[in-house]
Amino acid sequence: MSAQELIAQLEALGGEFAAAIADLTDEQAIRAAQARFLGKKGRVSAVMKQMGALPPDARREVGQVANRVKAAITDEVARRLAQLDALARQRDLERRVDVTLPGRQPHAGHAHIVWQVRDELIAIFAELGFDVAEGPQVETDFHNFEALAMPKDHPARDMQDTFYVTDDVVLRTHTSPVQIRTMLAQPPPVKIISPGIVFRRDDDPTHSPMFAQLEALLVDEVVRFSDLKGVLLHMVRRFFRRDLDVRFRPSYFPFVEPGAEVDMECSFCTPDTAADCRICKGTRWLEIGGCGMVDPDVFAHVGYDAERYTGFAFGMGIDRMAMLRHGINDIKLLYDGDVRFLRQF
């Protein structure tokens, strides 16, 4: 094929490309058309492959035309894209906007109800001089069980369905290991609370495999059960903002002696309406946790002199306190992540 014929084909391709993109209104489609003409296997390249049979002067002439056509196609792409951009901006400017309408407000988040309750409980205990102590959620068997008077094969371990990582490493079943770590790290007196996440293999309306717990420990030379009662009574009345009473029922916990379950007076009913109360089921009492005087065996594991020091400890579910305050009967509501529920608090 002669040089003039190749030049004619190249010039025709330039006009053909301009016509091909004239009605395109999408950048992706325009780029695709550009690739069909200028790509390695494009139509311009197909014409240029025929230049090999031409003499040098003719090849140079055809090559110059090919470069002009390529530049023209590239310029046409830029022109068409700029035109589309200008049209889009013009449409935006012509769009009617009522500037007097209020702007779209971002959705502001807030603290989860469980963490609201945790922070409030921390503040209440801070009033009494308790410090906050924290520890790892993945614990050793020693800190979670053995140092708390529960050696291996002790039947009390069956009271807690435990998640084991290895034979000697567990997901902590309570925040009591924080008390052990604190006592190992410092001599008495000790006055701490240990809020945090714990894990047990429970799954029913009142239990969750993961939940928030707060425990307290006070160790000094003269600590009595009456001190424990006074602290719990203060906490209940400050948290529920009412003069509610507490009671103790004897119970067993391996790390305290004596041990007790703590109940608070139901805040949802009176003696006259208790029979119809869906929260306390007519009993007038609601369980809030366990407590007791620290067992001397625990002091032995941390090197404290049980003849000189005494102490009390208690624990309660932060989630449980939230449920009792707001009359929530299913703990899963706290952790399902349903914002329709959580926005109420």
Coordinates of C-alpha atoms in Angstrom, one line a residue:
M1 CA 0.0 0.0 0.0
S2 CA 1.4 3.4 -1.0
A3 CA 2.3 6.2 1.5
Q4 CA -0.6 8.4 0.3
E5 CA -3.1 5.6 0.9
L6 CA -1.8 5.1 4.5
I7 CA -1.9 8.9 5.1
A8 CA -5.5 9.0 3.9
Q9 CA -6.5 6.1 6.2
L10 CA -4.8 7.9 9.2
E11 CA -6.5 11.2 8.5
A12 CA -9.9 9.4 8.1
L13 CA -9.3 7.8 11.6
G14 CA -9.0 11.2 13.2
G15 CA -12.3 12.3 11.8
E16 CA -13.9 9.0 12.6
F17 CA -12.8 9.2 16.3
A18 CA -14.2 12.7 16.7
A19 CA -17.6 11.4 15.4
A20 CA -17.4 8.3 17.6
I21 CA -17.1 10.3 20.9
A22 CA -19.3 13.2 20.0
D23 CA -22.4 11.7 21.6
L24 CA -20.7 10.0 24.5
T25 CA -21.5 11.4 28.0
D26 CA -19.5 9.0 30.1
E27 CA -15.7 9.3 30.8
Q28 CA -15.3 5.5 30.9
A29 CA -16.9 5.1 27.4
I30 CA -14.6 7.9 26.0
R31 CA -11.5 6.2 27.5
A32 CA -12.6 2.9 25.9
A33 CA -13.0 4.6 22.5
Q34 CA -9.5 6.1 22.9
A35 CA -8.0 2.7 23.6
R36 CA -9.7 1.2 20.5
F37 CA -7.9 3.9 18.3
L38 CA -4.6 4.4 20.2
G39 CA -4.0 1.2 22.0
K40 CA -1.2 -1.3 21.2
K41 CA -3.7 -3.2 19.1
G42 CA -5.7 -0.1 18.1
R43 CA -6.7 1.0 14.6
V44 CA -3.9 3.6 14.3
S45 CA -1.3 1.0 15.2
A46 CA -2.7 -1.4 12.6
V47 CA -2.2 1.2 9.9
M48 CA 1.3 2.0 11.1
K49 CA 2.4 -1.6 10.9
Q50 CA 2.1 -1.4 7.1
M51 CA 4.8 1.3 7.0
G52 CA 7.6 -1.3 6.9
A53 CA 7.4 -1.8 3.2
L54 CA 7.7 1.9 2.4
P55 CA 11.0 3.6 1.5
P56 CA 12.6 5.7 4.3
D57 CA 11.3 9.1 3.1
A58 CA 7.8 7.8 2.7
R59 CA 7.9 6.2 6.2
R60 CA 9.0 9.5 7.7
E61 CA 6.1 11.3 6.0
V62 CA 3.5 8.7 7.1
G63 CA 5.0 8.7 10.7
Q64 CA 4.6 12.5 10.9
V65 CA 0.9 12.2 9.9
A66 CA 0.4 9.4 12.4
N67 CA 1.9 11.5 15.2
R68 CA -0.4 14.4 14.3
V69 CA -3.5 12.1 14.3
K70 CA -2.5 10.6 17.7
A71 CA -2.1 14.1 19.1
A72 CA -5.4 15.2 17.6
I73 CA -7.2 12.2 19.2
T74 CA -5.6 12.9 22.6
D75 CA -6.6 16.6 22.4
E76 CA -10.2 15.6 21.4
V77 CA -10.4 13.3 24.4
A78 CA -9.3 16.2 26.7
R79 CA -11.7 18.6 25.0
R80 CA -14.6 16.3 25.3
L81 CA -13.9 15.5 29.0
A82 CA -13.6 19.1 29.8
Q83 CA -16.9 19.8 28.1
L84 CA -18.6 17.1 30.1
D85 CA -17.1 18.5 33.3
A86 CA -18.4 22.0 32.5
L87 CA -21.8 20.6 31.8
A88 CA -21.9 18.8 35.1
R89 CA -20.9 21.9 37.0
Q90 CA -23.5 23.9 35.2
R91 CA -26.2 21.4 36.2
D92 CA -25.0 21.7 39.8
L93 CA -25.3 25.5 39.6
E94 CA -28.7 25.3 38.1
R95 CA -30.0 23.0 40.8
R96 CA -32.5 24.7 43.1
V97 CA -31.4 24.7 46.7
D98 CA -33.4 26.2 49.5
V99 CA -30.6 27.8 51.6
T100 CA -33.0 28.4 54.5
L101 CA -33.4 24.7 55.2
P102 CA -31.5 23.5 58.3
G103 CA -28.3 21.5 57.5
R104 CA -28.0 17.7 57.9
Q105 CA -26.9 17.1 61.4
P106 CA -24.3 14.3 62.0
H107 CA -25.4 11.5 64.2
A108 CA -23.6 12.1 67.5
G109 CA -22.7 9.0 69.4
H110 CA -22.7 8.6 73.2
A111 CA -21.4 6.2 75.8
H112 CA -22.9 2.7 75.9
I113 CA -25.2 2.2 78.8
V114 CA -22.9 -0.3 80.4
W115 CA -20.0 2.1 80.3
Q116 CA -22.2 4.9 81.6
V117 CA -23.0 2.7 84.6
R118 CA -19.3 1.7 85.0
D119 CA -18.2 5.3 85.1
E120 CA -20.9 6.2 87.6
L121 CA -19.9 3.3 89.9
I122 CA -16.2 4.3 89.6
A123 CA -17.2 7.8 90.7
I124 CA -19.2 6.5 93.7
F125 CA -16.3 4.4 94.9
A126 CA -13.8 7.2 94.3
E127 CA -15.8 9.2 96.9
L128 CA -14.9 6.5 99.4
G129 CA -11.2 6.6 98.5
F130 CA -11.0 3.5 96.2
D131 CA -8.4 3.5 93.4
V132 CA -9.1 1.8 90.0
A133 CA -6.9 -1.2 89.2
E134 CA -6.8 -3.0 85.9
G135 CA -5.3 -6.3 84.5
P136 CA -5.2 -8.5 81.5
Q137 CA -8.3 -10.3 80.1
V138 CA -6.2 -13.4 79.2
E139 CA -5.0 -14.7 82.6
T140 CA -2.9 -17.4 84.0
D141 CA -4.5 -20.3 85.9
F142 CA -2.6 -19.2 89.0
H143 CA -4.0 -15.7 89.1
N144 CA -7.6 -16.7 88.1
F145 CA -7.9 -19.8 90.3
E146 CA -5.0 -21.1 92.4
A147 CA -4.2 -17.8 94.2
L148 CA -7.9 -17.5 95.0
A149 CA -8.0 -20.7 97.0
M150 CA -9.1 -22.8 94.0
P151 CA -6.3 -25.3 93.2
K152 CA -6.5 -27.7 90.3
D153 CA -9.3 -30.2 90.7
H154 CA -11.0 -28.1 93.3
P155 CA -14.8 -28.5 92.9
A156 CA -15.4 -24.8 93.1
R157 CA -13.9 -24.4 89.6
D158 CA -17.1 -26.0 88.3
M159 CA -19.0 -23.0 89.6
Q160 CA -17.6 -21.0 86.6
D161 CA -17.8 -22.3 83.0
T162 CA -14.3 -21.3 81.8
F163 CA -12.9 -20.6 78.3
Y164 CA -9.4 -22.2 78.3
V165 CA -6.8 -20.9 75.9
T166 CA -4.3 -23.5 77.0
D167 CA -4.1 -25.8 80.1
D168 CA -2.6 -22.9 82.1
V169 CA -4.1 -19.9 80.4
V170 CA -7.8 -18.8 80.5
L171 CA -10.0 -15.9 79.6
R172 CA -10.6 -14.5 83.1
T173 CA -13.8 -15.5 84.6
H174 CA -13.9 -12.6 87.1
T175 CA -11.8 -9.5 87.8
S176 CA -10.5 -11.1 91.0
P177 CA -7.1 -11.7 89.4
V178 CA -6.5 -8.0 89.4
Q179 CA -6.8 -8.1 93.2
I180 CA -4.1 -10.9 93.3
R181 CA -1.8 -8.9 91.0
T182 CA -2.3 -5.7 93.1
M183 CA -1.5 -7.5 96.4
L184 CA 1.5 -9.2 94.9
A185 CA 2.8 -5.8 93.7
Q186 CA 2.2 -3.8 97.0
P187 CA 2.0 -4.2 100.7
P188 CA -1.2 -3.3 102.7
P189 CA -3.2 -1.2 102.9
V190 CA -5.0 -1.9 99.7
K191 CA -8.2 -0.2 98.6
I192 CA -9.1 -0.8 95.0
I193 CA -12.0 -1.5 92.6
S194 CA -11.3 -3.5 89.4
P195 CA -13.9 -3.0 86.6
G196 CA -13.5 -4.9 83.4
I197 CA -14.7 -7.5 80.9
V198 CA -14.9 -11.1 81.9
F199 CA -15.8 -14.3 80.1
R200 CA -17.9 -17.4 81.0
R201 CA -19.6 -20.1 79.0
D202 CA -23.1 -18.9 79.9
D203 CA -25.8 -18.0 77.4
D204 CA -29.4 -17.3 78.7
P205 CA -31.5 -14.2 79.2
T206 CA -29.7 -13.2 82.4
H207 CA -26.2 -14.3 81.4
S208 CA -23.8 -13.6 78.5
P209 CA -20.6 -15.3 77.5
M210 CA -19.0 -11.8 77.9
F211 CA -20.0 -9.3 80.4
A212 CA -18.7 -6.4 82.5
Q213 CA -17.9 -6.9 86.2
L214 CA -16.7 -4.7 89.0
E215 CA -15.0 -6.1 92.1
A216 CA -13.7 -4.3 95.2
L217 CA -11.0 -5.2 97.7
L218 CA -10.1 -3.5 101.0
V219 CA -7.3 -4.8 103.1
D220 CA -6.0 -3.2 106.3
E221 CA -5.2 -4.0 109.9
V222 CA -8.8 -3.6 111.2
V223 CA -11.5 -4.4 108.5
R224 CA -14.8 -5.7 109.6
F225 CA -17.9 -7.2 107.9
S226 CA -19.7 -4.0 109.1
D227 CA -17.4 -2.0 106.9
L228 CA -18.4 -4.1 104.0
K229 CA -22.1 -3.5 104.7
G230 CA -21.5 0.2 105.0
V231 CA -19.7 0.4 101.6
L232 CA -22.4 -1.6 99.9
L233 CA -25.2 0.4 101.5
H234 CA -23.6 3.7 100.4
M235 CA -23.1 2.4 96.8
V236 CA -26.7 1.2 96.5
R237 CA -28.2 4.4 97.8
R238 CA -26.0 6.6 95.7
F239 CA -26.5 4.6 92.5
F240 CA -30.2 4.2 92.7
R241 CA -30.7 7.6 94.4
R242 CA -33.1 6.2 97.0
D243 CA -32.8 5.0 100.6
L244 CA -32.9 1.3 99.8
D245 CA -31.8 -1.3 102.2
V246 CA -29.5 -4.3 101.6
R247 CA -29.4 -7.8 103.1
F248 CA -26.9 -10.6 103.2
R249 CA -27.6 -14.3 102.7
P250 CA -24.9 -16.9 103.6
S251 CA -23.3 -18.3 100.5
Y252 CA -20.1 -20.0 99.5
F253 CA -17.2 -18.5 97.6
P254 CA -13.8 -20.2 97.9
F255 CA -11.9 -17.0 98.3
V256 CA -13.9 -15.4 101.1
E257 CA -14.9 -16.7 104.6
P258 CA -17.6 -16.0 105.6
G259 CA -19.2 -15.4 102.2
A260 CA -22.6 -14.0 101.4
E261 CA -24.9 -13.1 98.6
V262 CA -25.9 -9.4 98.6
D263 CA -29.5 -8.4 97.9
M264 CA -30.9 -4.9 97.6
E265 CA -34.4 -3.8 98.2
C266 CA -36.4 -3.7 95.0
S267 CA -36.6 -0.2 93.6
F268 CA -39.5 -0.9 91.3
C269 CA -42.2 -1.7 93.9
T270 CA -43.5 -1.1 97.4
P271 CA -44.8 -3.7 99.9
D272 CA -48.3 -3.0 98.6
T273 CA -47.4 -3.5 94.9
A274 CA -44.8 -6.2 95.3
A275 CA -47.2 -9.0 94.2
D276 CA -47.4 -7.6 90.7
C277 CA -43.8 -6.6 90.3
R278 CA -42.2 -8.2 87.3
I279 CA -38.7 -7.4 88.4
C280 CA -38.5 -8.9 91.9
K281 CA -41.4 -11.4 91.3
G282 CA -43.0 -10.4 94.6
T283 CA -40.0 -11.1 96.8
R284 CA -39.1 -7.4 97.4
W285 CA -35.4 -8.2 97.0
L286 CA -33.0 -8.3 94.0
E287 CA -29.6 -10.0 94.0
I288 CA -26.7 -7.7 93.1
G289 CA -23.6 -9.8 93.8
G290 CA -21.4 -11.8 96.1
C291 CA -19.1 -10.7 99.0
G292 CA -17.3 -11.7 102.1
M293 CA -14.2 -11.4 104.2
V294 CA -11.0 -12.4 102.4
D295 CA -9.9 -16.0 103.2
P296 CA -6.6 -16.3 104.9
D297 CA -5.5 -18.8 102.3
V298 CA -5.6 -15.9 99.7
F299 CA -3.4 -13.8 101.9
A300 CA -1.0 -16.7 102.1
H301 CA -0.6 -16.8 98.3
V302 CA 0.3 -13.1 98.2
G303 CA 2.5 -13.0 101.3
Y304 CA 0.2 -11.0 103.5
D305 CA 0.2 -11.7 107.3
A306 CA -3.3 -13.0 108.0
E307 CA -2.8 -12.6 111.7
R308 CA -2.3 -8.8 111.2
Y309 CA -4.5 -8.0 108.2
T310 CA -8.1 -8.6 107.4
G311 CA -10.1 -7.5 104.4
F312 CA -13.3 -7.7 102.5
A313 CA -14.1 -8.2 98.8
F314 CA -17.2 -8.1 96.7
G315 CA -18.2 -8.4 93.1
M316 CA -21.1 -7.4 90.9
G317 CA -22.1 -7.3 87.3
I318 CA -22.0 -3.8 85.8
D319 CA -24.5 -5.0 83.3
R320 CA -26.7 -6.4 86.1
M321 CA -26.7 -3.0 87.8
A322 CA -27.7 -1.3 84.5
M323 CA -30.5 -3.9 84.1
L324 CA -31.8 -3.3 87.7
R325 CA -31.8 0.4 87.3
H326 CA -33.7 0.4 84.0
G327 CA -35.9 -2.7 84.4
I328 CA -34.2 -4.6 81.5
N329 CA -34.9 -8.3 81.6
D330 CA -32.6 -9.6 78.9
I331 CA -28.8 -9.0 79.1
K332 CA -28.5 -9.6 75.3
L333 CA -30.3 -6.3 74.7
L334 CA -27.2 -4.6 76.1
Y335 CA -24.9 -6.3 73.6
D336 CA -26.9 -6.8 70.4
G337 CA -25.9 -3.4 69.1
D338 CA -29.5 -2.3 68.3
V339 CA -29.2 1.5 68.3
R340 CA -33.0 1.8 68.7
F341 CA -32.7 0.2 72.1
L342 CA -29.4 1.9 73.1
R343 CA -30.5 5.4 72.2
Q344 CA -33.0 5.3 75.1
F345 CA -30.1 5.6 77.6

